Amino acid sequence: MRQRSFWLLIGLLGLGGCIRTGADYKTPKETDQPSGWEKAADVHEARTRGFIHAGDVDTTWWQQWHDPVLNKLVERLSRDNLDIRQAATRVLQARGELKVVASEGVPSLNWAGSYTWTQQSTHGFLTLAQPAPGANLQYQQYANVGSASWDMDLFGRIRRLVEAGKARVVEQQAYARGVALGRLADLVEAYLRLRAVQAQIHLTEQHQALVRHDLALVLARQTEGAANDLEVAQARGQVEQTDSALPPLREMQAALINTIGVMLALPPRALEGELLPIRPQLDLPVSVGVGVPSSLAQRRPDIMMADARLHAATAEVGAAKAAFYPDINLAGNLGTQSLSAGDFFMPGAKYFTLGPTVNVPIFEGGRLRGTLALRKAEQQEIALAYRQTVLEAWRDVDDAITRMAQLQLRYQHIMELVRQNRKAYEAARLQYRDGAVPFLEVDRAESMLLSSQVVEAELHMQTALAAVGLYRALGGGWQTMMATTEQRMIGNHAHESQIEHQE
């Protein structure tokens, strides 16, 4: 009989390793994805078609500007940004939750030792049996017991929950990557805006020198009787208008420097020494590789998160199904009991128990069916959200490519406009000096030149920002950003595991 029970237990152990309720997860395949990004990039201009190509996405795209200040800022961002560090702690939290869930599927061992001294009452319930005269109602008891239990998880409930926990870890890793990508793009955008504002400051200061020179010229001509009060007033108005453009630009410059500082967990004005020196605007990217639509899911953190959520929801449906089946818990105790310390380790003082406990759900008032229906509905909702995420990702890339190509075209037209306005301004100055035209023509030409130059600087920035937006949409950049962070997290995790093993 004992031998039959033993082999039955072995059979149950083997059965528990192969039964798993619920469907195994597979990432949904999108059958209606775009074949490529060619239509978005087709702007019917040969000079822009080479700007965007189907090559691999550059995961270190900010380095193509060869700006040592920007590279240093990005390096510090990956190390110091508080949002990235907070996201990394969420990964550690998910790993901790996974450990808690996984612990249900491994045997637990406990030891307990106790000593009690008892004085029985002569009038209590236990004295109804009338102890023998002179019986000692005081005694001591020593106990020592080791206990073990193991949920055999025959139908895979715990294994499905562990699978869901692993998917939650992947979800938080994808979230951390998304935060890193977002902060990277935010930093580069702020830096591009800063350099554009500084370019406008430099441009305005150059025009300050020009309009003051023009004012001096008009005043000299007035002395000679060749200019009237109207022309002097116009020249002074140009000086005041140019001077008034500087304060808001310097305000924007200070705000952008502080914005970058906050991203690096620094107090206000901490980066002024590094960023106040005016540097030229960064060159536009020569060419941008956009990859193919089918590879977007391997780079976009939001798609990774949606996929991990769906995986977890599918596993939780399997766990809900497993709750309908019996649960077997194998438990045992081994220890010693004695009324005397001298007999505590004698062979006769030992005792043990061993046996399985079978829990069979018979009536739960609809709880199990309700839980299963809830999990299935959650899975369906998350599956729809996954599809929505993929569609929006394709749209983001398509819109970003179109915006970048069109801005590139417009920027080339504005550059030509600036060249023509500069020629007009130089011609107007020469003609005014020769007395051929009134100062109003110089004023008008100068205003048009300054306006077009400001637009040129703005469009230069917008085109560079469009490149950043395209890389954000393509999911490029977090790979390098998170390399150091994830390695640090892996090291911390290994160190914690070593400490736990020592304990």
C-alpha atoms as one frame of an Amber mdcrd trajectory, in Angstrom:
protein
   0.000   0.000   0.000   2.786   2.412   0.889   4.638   1.510  -2.295   1.523
   2.177  -4.381   1.084   5.589  -2.753   4.723   6.366  -3.384   4.454   5.658
  -7.103   1.192   7.590  -7.281   2.990  10.600  -5.786   5.824  10.260  -8.297
   3.286  10.146 -11.110   1.628  13.334  -9.873   5.013  15.052  -9.729   5.712
  14.123 -13.345   2.221  15.181 -14.390   2.632  18.568 -12.751   5.578  19.397
 -14.992   3.662  19.043 -18.272   0.095  20.282 -17.708  -0.470  23.983 -18.259
  -3.903  25.440 -18.869  -4.508  28.279 -21.264  -2.960  29.167 -24.613   0.741
  29.921 -25.061   1.335  33.501 -26.129   2.363  34.538 -29.628   2.848  38.135
 -30.716   0.045  39.129 -33.120   1.082  39.486 -36.740  -0.052  42.633 -38.485
  -1.059  41.751 -42.043  -1.907  45.276 -43.222   1.379  46.990 -42.404   2.913
  49.386 -44.950   5.328  47.822 -47.400   7.703  50.745 -46.985   7.981  54.464
 -46.338   8.463  55.488 -49.971   5.115  57.264 -50.372   5.705  59.468 -47.362
   9.106  60.544 -48.678   7.892  61.130 -52.259   7.714  64.913 -52.506   8.417
  65.029 -56.266  11.752  66.730 -55.759  14.898  64.835 -56.659  17.017  66.808
 -54.198  15.026  65.533 -51.225  14.710  61.887 -52.220  18.259  61.150 -51.199
  17.650  62.748 -47.813  15.613  59.787 -46.518  16.537  56.188 -47.313  15.526
  52.687 -46.199  18.803  51.903 -44.446  19.230  50.931 -40.808  18.087  53.373
 -38.163  21.016  55.148 -36.500  20.810  54.531 -32.741  23.457  57.196 -32.031
  21.928  59.806 -34.314  22.820  62.824 -32.129  26.512  62.115 -32.744  26.190
  62.925 -36.458  26.191  66.624 -35.540  29.735  66.244 -34.126  28.961  68.655
 -31.305  31.112  67.813 -28.254  28.876  69.858 -25.933  25.764  67.956 -27.029
  27.518  64.591 -26.767  28.604  65.413 -23.226  25.094  66.461 -22.263  23.628
  63.210 -23.574  26.207  61.210 -21.665  25.290  63.019 -18.453  21.595  62.602
 -19.203  21.841  58.809 -19.258  23.528  58.909 -15.871  21.805  61.748 -13.994
  18.279  62.213 -15.326  15.788  61.579 -12.532  13.015  60.335 -14.830  15.313
  57.657 -16.258  16.428  56.636 -12.781  12.843  56.446 -11.538  11.889  54.266
 -14.501  14.820  51.977 -13.685  13.489  51.494 -10.155  10.160  50.362 -11.624
  12.025  47.542 -13.346  13.488  46.539  -9.989  10.016  46.644  -8.461   8.661
  44.366 -11.184  11.507  41.931 -10.567  10.712  41.948  -6.866   7.051  41.189
  -7.571   8.138  38.368  -9.862  10.189  36.856  -7.053   7.160  36.950  -4.751
   4.981  35.171  -7.313   7.671  32.631  -8.234   8.176  31.741  -4.568   4.734
  30.102  -4.536   6.002  27.420  -6.893   9.066  26.329  -4.906   9.170  24.322
  -1.664   9.207  26.288   1.564  11.214  25.117   4.590  10.744  26.340   8.141
  12.083  25.421  11.552  10.572  26.179  14.939  11.784  25.361  18.438   9.785
  25.909  21.616   9.895  25.423  25.365   6.835  25.641  27.631   6.412  25.303
  31.404   2.855  24.420  32.465   1.014  24.509  35.810  -2.332  22.664  35.565
  -5.303  23.934  37.551  -6.829  21.602  40.153 -10.281  23.035  39.404 -10.083
  23.505  35.648 -11.535  21.561  32.782  -8.585  19.197  32.553  -9.044  18.070
  36.191 -12.489  16.580  35.532 -10.718  13.259  35.091  -9.557  13.543  38.752
  -5.795  13.061  38.544  -4.254  10.542  40.906  -3.502  11.817  44.399  -0.098
  13.401  44.545   0.125  13.716  40.736   2.460  16.447  39.566   0.401  19.131
  37.808   3.531  20.959  36.706   5.511  19.840  33.656   7.862  21.152  30.979
   7.696  20.455  27.250  10.430  20.762  24.676   9.592  20.791  20.975  11.687
  20.984  17.841  10.082  20.758  14.412  11.054  21.323  10.817   8.253  21.768
   8.310   8.174  21.737   4.529   5.423  22.407   2.019   5.178  22.544  -1.727
   2.342  23.526  -4.013   2.698  20.977  -6.823   0.960  23.302  -9.337  -0.379
  20.384 -11.355  -2.343  22.540 -13.774   0.100  25.427 -14.131  -1.645  28.227
 -12.231   1.564  29.398 -10.568   3.575  28.926 -13.749   1.124  31.113 -15.666
   1.379  33.774 -12.965   5.176  33.593 -13.180   4.898  33.963 -16.954   2.710
  37.024 -16.436   5.239  38.392 -13.929   8.055  38.013 -16.442   5.967  39.858
 -19.006   5.465  42.653 -16.463   9.234  42.920 -16.084   9.561  43.226 -19.875
   6.813  45.851 -19.835   8.659  47.955 -17.268  11.910  47.556 -19.203  10.113
  48.865 -22.296   8.675  51.715 -20.228  12.183  52.632 -19.045  13.396  52.580
 -22.641  10.531  54.826 -23.661  11.399  57.289 -20.907  15.049  57.260 -21.998
  14.078  57.889 -25.624  11.709  60.688 -24.623  14.225  62.441 -22.402  16.937
  62.073 -25.059  14.736  63.668 -27.713  13.643  66.388 -25.269  17.258  67.221
 -24.455  18.375  67.402 -28.089  15.317  69.476 -28.981  16.040  71.910 -26.141
  19.679  72.130 -27.252  18.657  72.789 -30.875  16.234  75.485 -29.731  18.962
  77.026 -27.585  21.397  77.205 -30.498  18.648  78.643 -32.735  17.861  81.360
 -30.174  21.555  82.127 -29.843  21.815  82.336 -33.624  18.984  84.873 -33.580
  20.746  86.802 -30.801  23.940  86.868 -32.866  21.969  87.883 -35.955  20.189
  90.657 -34.063  23.470  91.948 -32.649  24.882  92.080 -36.174  21.856  94.083
 -37.276  22.366  96.369 -34.299  25.729  97.313 -35.730  24.217  97.791 -39.206
  21.289  99.979 -38.151  23.537 102.116 -35.947  25.891 102.523 -38.867  22.907
 103.469 -41.011  21.775 105.999 -38.376  25.246 107.526 -38.336  25.123 107.727
 -42.138  21.711 109.465 -42.095  22.841 111.924 -39.428  25.923 112.737 -41.489
  23.769 113.315 -44.566  21.419 115.510 -42.490  24.378 117.667 -41.502  25.158
 118.045 -45.181  21.512 118.866 -45.893  20.994 115.682 -47.926  18.633 113.964
 -45.421  15.494 115.212 -43.694  13.951 114.653 -40.256  11.733 111.832 -41.560
  14.723 109.773 -42.614  16.404 110.393 -39.259  13.270 109.285 -37.415  13.079
 106.149 -39.581  16.715 105.290 -38.860  16.250 105.842 -35.118  13.105 103.669
 -35.224  15.122 100.848 -36.811  17.663 101.066 -33.985  14.957 100.899 -31.309
  13.128  98.053 -33.034  16.319  96.007 -33.295  17.266  96.722 -29.679  13.796
  95.663 -28.468  14.178  92.218 -30.079  17.047  91.218 -27.795  15.396  90.987
 -24.310  12.835  88.273 -25.252  15.547  86.286 -27.021  17.792  86.410 -23.954
  14.852  85.398 -21.782  14.271  82.338 -23.994  17.974  81.545 -23.826  17.944
  81.525 -20.007  14.778  79.410 -19.901  16.233  76.793 -22.283  19.466  76.564
 -20.289  17.426  75.966 -17.136  15.319  73.368 -18.954  18.427  71.418 -19.880
  19.719  71.799 -16.331  16.556  70.265 -14.856  16.953  67.296 -17.200  20.403
  66.759 -15.690  19.122  67.196 -12.115  20.937  70.525 -11.740  19.762  73.769
 -10.090  18.929  76.869 -12.175  21.806  78.576 -14.004  24.207  75.711 -13.246
  24.922  75.242 -16.971  25.393  78.877 -17.932  29.171  78.530 -17.990  28.898
  75.707 -20.549  25.960  76.872 -22.653  26.069  80.675 -22.663  28.932  80.935
 -25.170  27.148  81.353 -28.494  27.785  78.544 -30.948  26.481  78.229 -34.515
  23.382  76.225 -35.285  23.951  72.529 -35.851  24.076  71.367 -39.459  21.089
  69.484 -40.815  21.413  65.692 -41.162  22.715  64.679 -44.557  20.689  61.464
 -44.750  18.340  59.580 -42.417  17.831  55.819 -42.475  14.236  54.882 -41.632
  14.407  51.093 -41.789  11.335  49.082 -42.794   7.901  49.016 -41.111   8.236
  45.380 -40.045  11.220  46.226 -37.809   9.430  49.035 -35.969   8.127  46.694
 -33.246  11.698  45.803 -32.257  12.569  49.482 -31.631   9.451  51.334 -30.491
   9.161  51.073 -26.690   5.408  51.679 -26.758   4.898  48.647 -29.023   7.128
  46.580 -26.729   5.023  47.670 -23.753   1.759  46.827 -25.516   3.116  43.420
 -26.526   4.262  42.668 -22.955   0.879  43.729 -21.536  -0.906  41.397 -23.941
   1.462  38.579 -23.010   0.750  39.118 -19.307  -3.015  39.259 -19.901  -2.901
  35.999 -21.892  -0.967  34.262 -19.118  -3.440  35.542 -16.509  -6.306  33.988
 -18.515  -4.450  30.666 -18.253  -4.054  31.146 -14.489  -7.788  31.861 -14.169
  -8.565  28.625 -16.031  -6.224  26.642 -13.796  -8.176  27.817 -10.724 -11.035
  25.501 -11.773  -8.854  22.420 -11.226  -7.740  20.699  -8.014  -4.718  22.045
  -6.187  -2.401  19.639  -4.371  -0.088  20.785  -1.627   2.510  18.369  -0.321
   3.443  19.038   3.325   5.511  17.316   5.976   6.866  17.862   9.488   9.832
  16.267  11.225  10.848  16.985  14.788  11.122  15.900  18.403   8.961  16.359
  21.477   9.886  15.591  25.073   8.862  16.428  28.633  12.490  16.327  29.655
  15.534  18.003  28.245  17.488  14.804  28.747  15.102  12.856  26.472  14.902
  15.551  23.830  17.307  13.860  21.405  16.327  10.253  22.158  15.025   8.189
  19.209  11.667   7.811  20.888  11.148  11.586  21.010  11.049  12.050  17.253
   7.899  12.319  15.216   7.010  13.137  11.598   4.045  13.660   9.312   3.911
  13.522   5.508   1.064  13.712   3.083  -0.668  15.713   0.387  -3.578  18.071
   0.847  -6.024  18.197  -2.044  -8.188  21.301  -2.502 -11.038  20.816  -4.969
 -13.211  23.843  -5.856 -16.808  22.673  -5.644 -18.877  25.819  -5.126 -17.410
  29.321  -5.201 -20.564  31.328  -5.825 -19.495  32.247  -9.375 -16.158  33.723
  -8.292 -14.061  31.524 -10.577 -16.267  32.030 -13.636 -16.447  35.744 -12.960
 -12.660  35.980 -12.647 -12.176  34.074 -15.914 -14.670  36.308 -17.734 -12.912
  39.379 -16.338  -9.481  38.172 -17.451 -10.750  37.357 -20.944 -12.358  40.797
 -21.283  -9.125  42.459 -20.120  -7.181  40.421 -22.667  -9.507  41.508 -25.471
  -9.188  45.162 -24.458  -5.396  44.938 -24.332  -5.315  43.176 -27.719  -7.254
  46.074 -29.240  -4.922  48.546 -27.521  -1.942  46.685 -29.003  -3.329  47.050
 -32.506  -4.089  50.734 -31.873  -0.513  51.274 -30.668   0.940  49.697 -33.807
  -1.298  51.750 -36.098  -0.371  54.970 -34.316   3.315  54.068 -34.536   3.074
  53.647 -38.312   1.227  56.952 -38.549   3.856  58.719 -36.416   6.661  57.570
 -38.694   4.773  58.442 -41.879   3.886  61.923 -40.573   7.446  62.526 -39.356
   8.941  61.560 -42.719   6.531  63.807 -44.602   7.127  66.742 -42.262  10.877
  66.408 -42.512  10.881  66.204 -46.325   8.559  69.197 -46.705  10.518  71.312
 -44.216  13.695  70.471 -46.104  12.117  71.786 -49.309  10.857  74.959 -47.649
  14.232  75.587 -46.000  15.974  75.496 -49.376  13.535  78.107 -50.730  14.074
  80.354 -47.700  17.840  80.132 -48.138  17.431  81.438 -51.668  15.118  84.190
 -50.377  17.787  85.313 -47.895  20.380  85.474 -50.666  18.121  87.655 -52.795
  17.165  89.942 -49.870  20.813  90.422 -49.018  21.505  91.507 -52.583  18.559
  93.901 -52.447  19.723  95.399 -49.153  23.285  95.923 -50.382  21.995  97.514
 -53.564  19.647  99.813 -51.601  22.482 100.989 -49.353  24.694 101.779 -52.324
  21.897 103.666 -54.042  21.057 105.631 -50.899  24.701 106.555 -50.408  24.725
 107.840 -53.951  21.465 109.735 -53.299  19.494 107.714 -55.852  16.780 106.469
 -53.421  15.363 107.698 -50.085  16.290 105.986 -46.818  12.858 104.350 -46.776
  14.101 101.911 -49.423  17.065 100.960 -47.237  14.772 100.590 -44.250  12.421
  98.367 -46.198  15.188  96.197 -47.645  16.852  95.845 -44.264  13.583  94.802
 -42.618  12.974  92.192 -45.298  16.508  90.844 -44.912  16.274  90.583 -41.135
  12.841  88.988 -41.342  13.987  86.394 -43.857  17.122  85.622 -41.848  15.044
  85.067 -38.719  12.751  82.757 -40.699  15.800  80.957 -42.040  17.136  80.350
 -38.517  13.685  79.218 -37.377  13.263  76.833 -40.317  16.767  75.501 -39.799
  15.763  74.672 -36.243  12.392  73.234 -37.294  14.035  70.963 -39.858  16.532
  69.723 -37.276  13.689  69.223 -34.790  11.827  67.244 -37.452  14.839  64.948
 -37.707  14.728  64.450 -33.925  10.988  63.776 -34.151  11.592  61.226 -36.871
  14.175  59.389 -34.783  11.773  59.512 -31.836   9.042  57.979 -34.011  11.447
  55.323 -35.309  12.434  54.332 -31.769  16.134  55.011 -32.253  18.408  56.178
 -29.472  17.340  54.397 -26.308  19.572  51.449 -27.231  22.707  53.464 -26.513
  21.136  55.496 -23.718  19.997  52.454 -21.757  23.131  50.373 -22.265  24.885
  51.885 -19.247  21.734  52.032 -17.132  20.745  48.418 -17.806  24.266  47.209
 -17.171  24.217  49.045 -13.835  20.848  47.478 -13.016  22.114  44.009 -13.922
  25.133  44.567 -11.670  22.930  45.701  -8.785  20.646  42.714  -9.319  23.588
  40.308  -9.283  24.941  41.962  -6.124  21.555  41.618  -4.416  21.325  37.966
  -5.426  24.798  37.349  -3.971  23.766  38.972  -0.685  20.588  36.877  -0.581
  22.608  33.729  -1.215  24.974  34.594   1.621  22.041  35.213   3.940
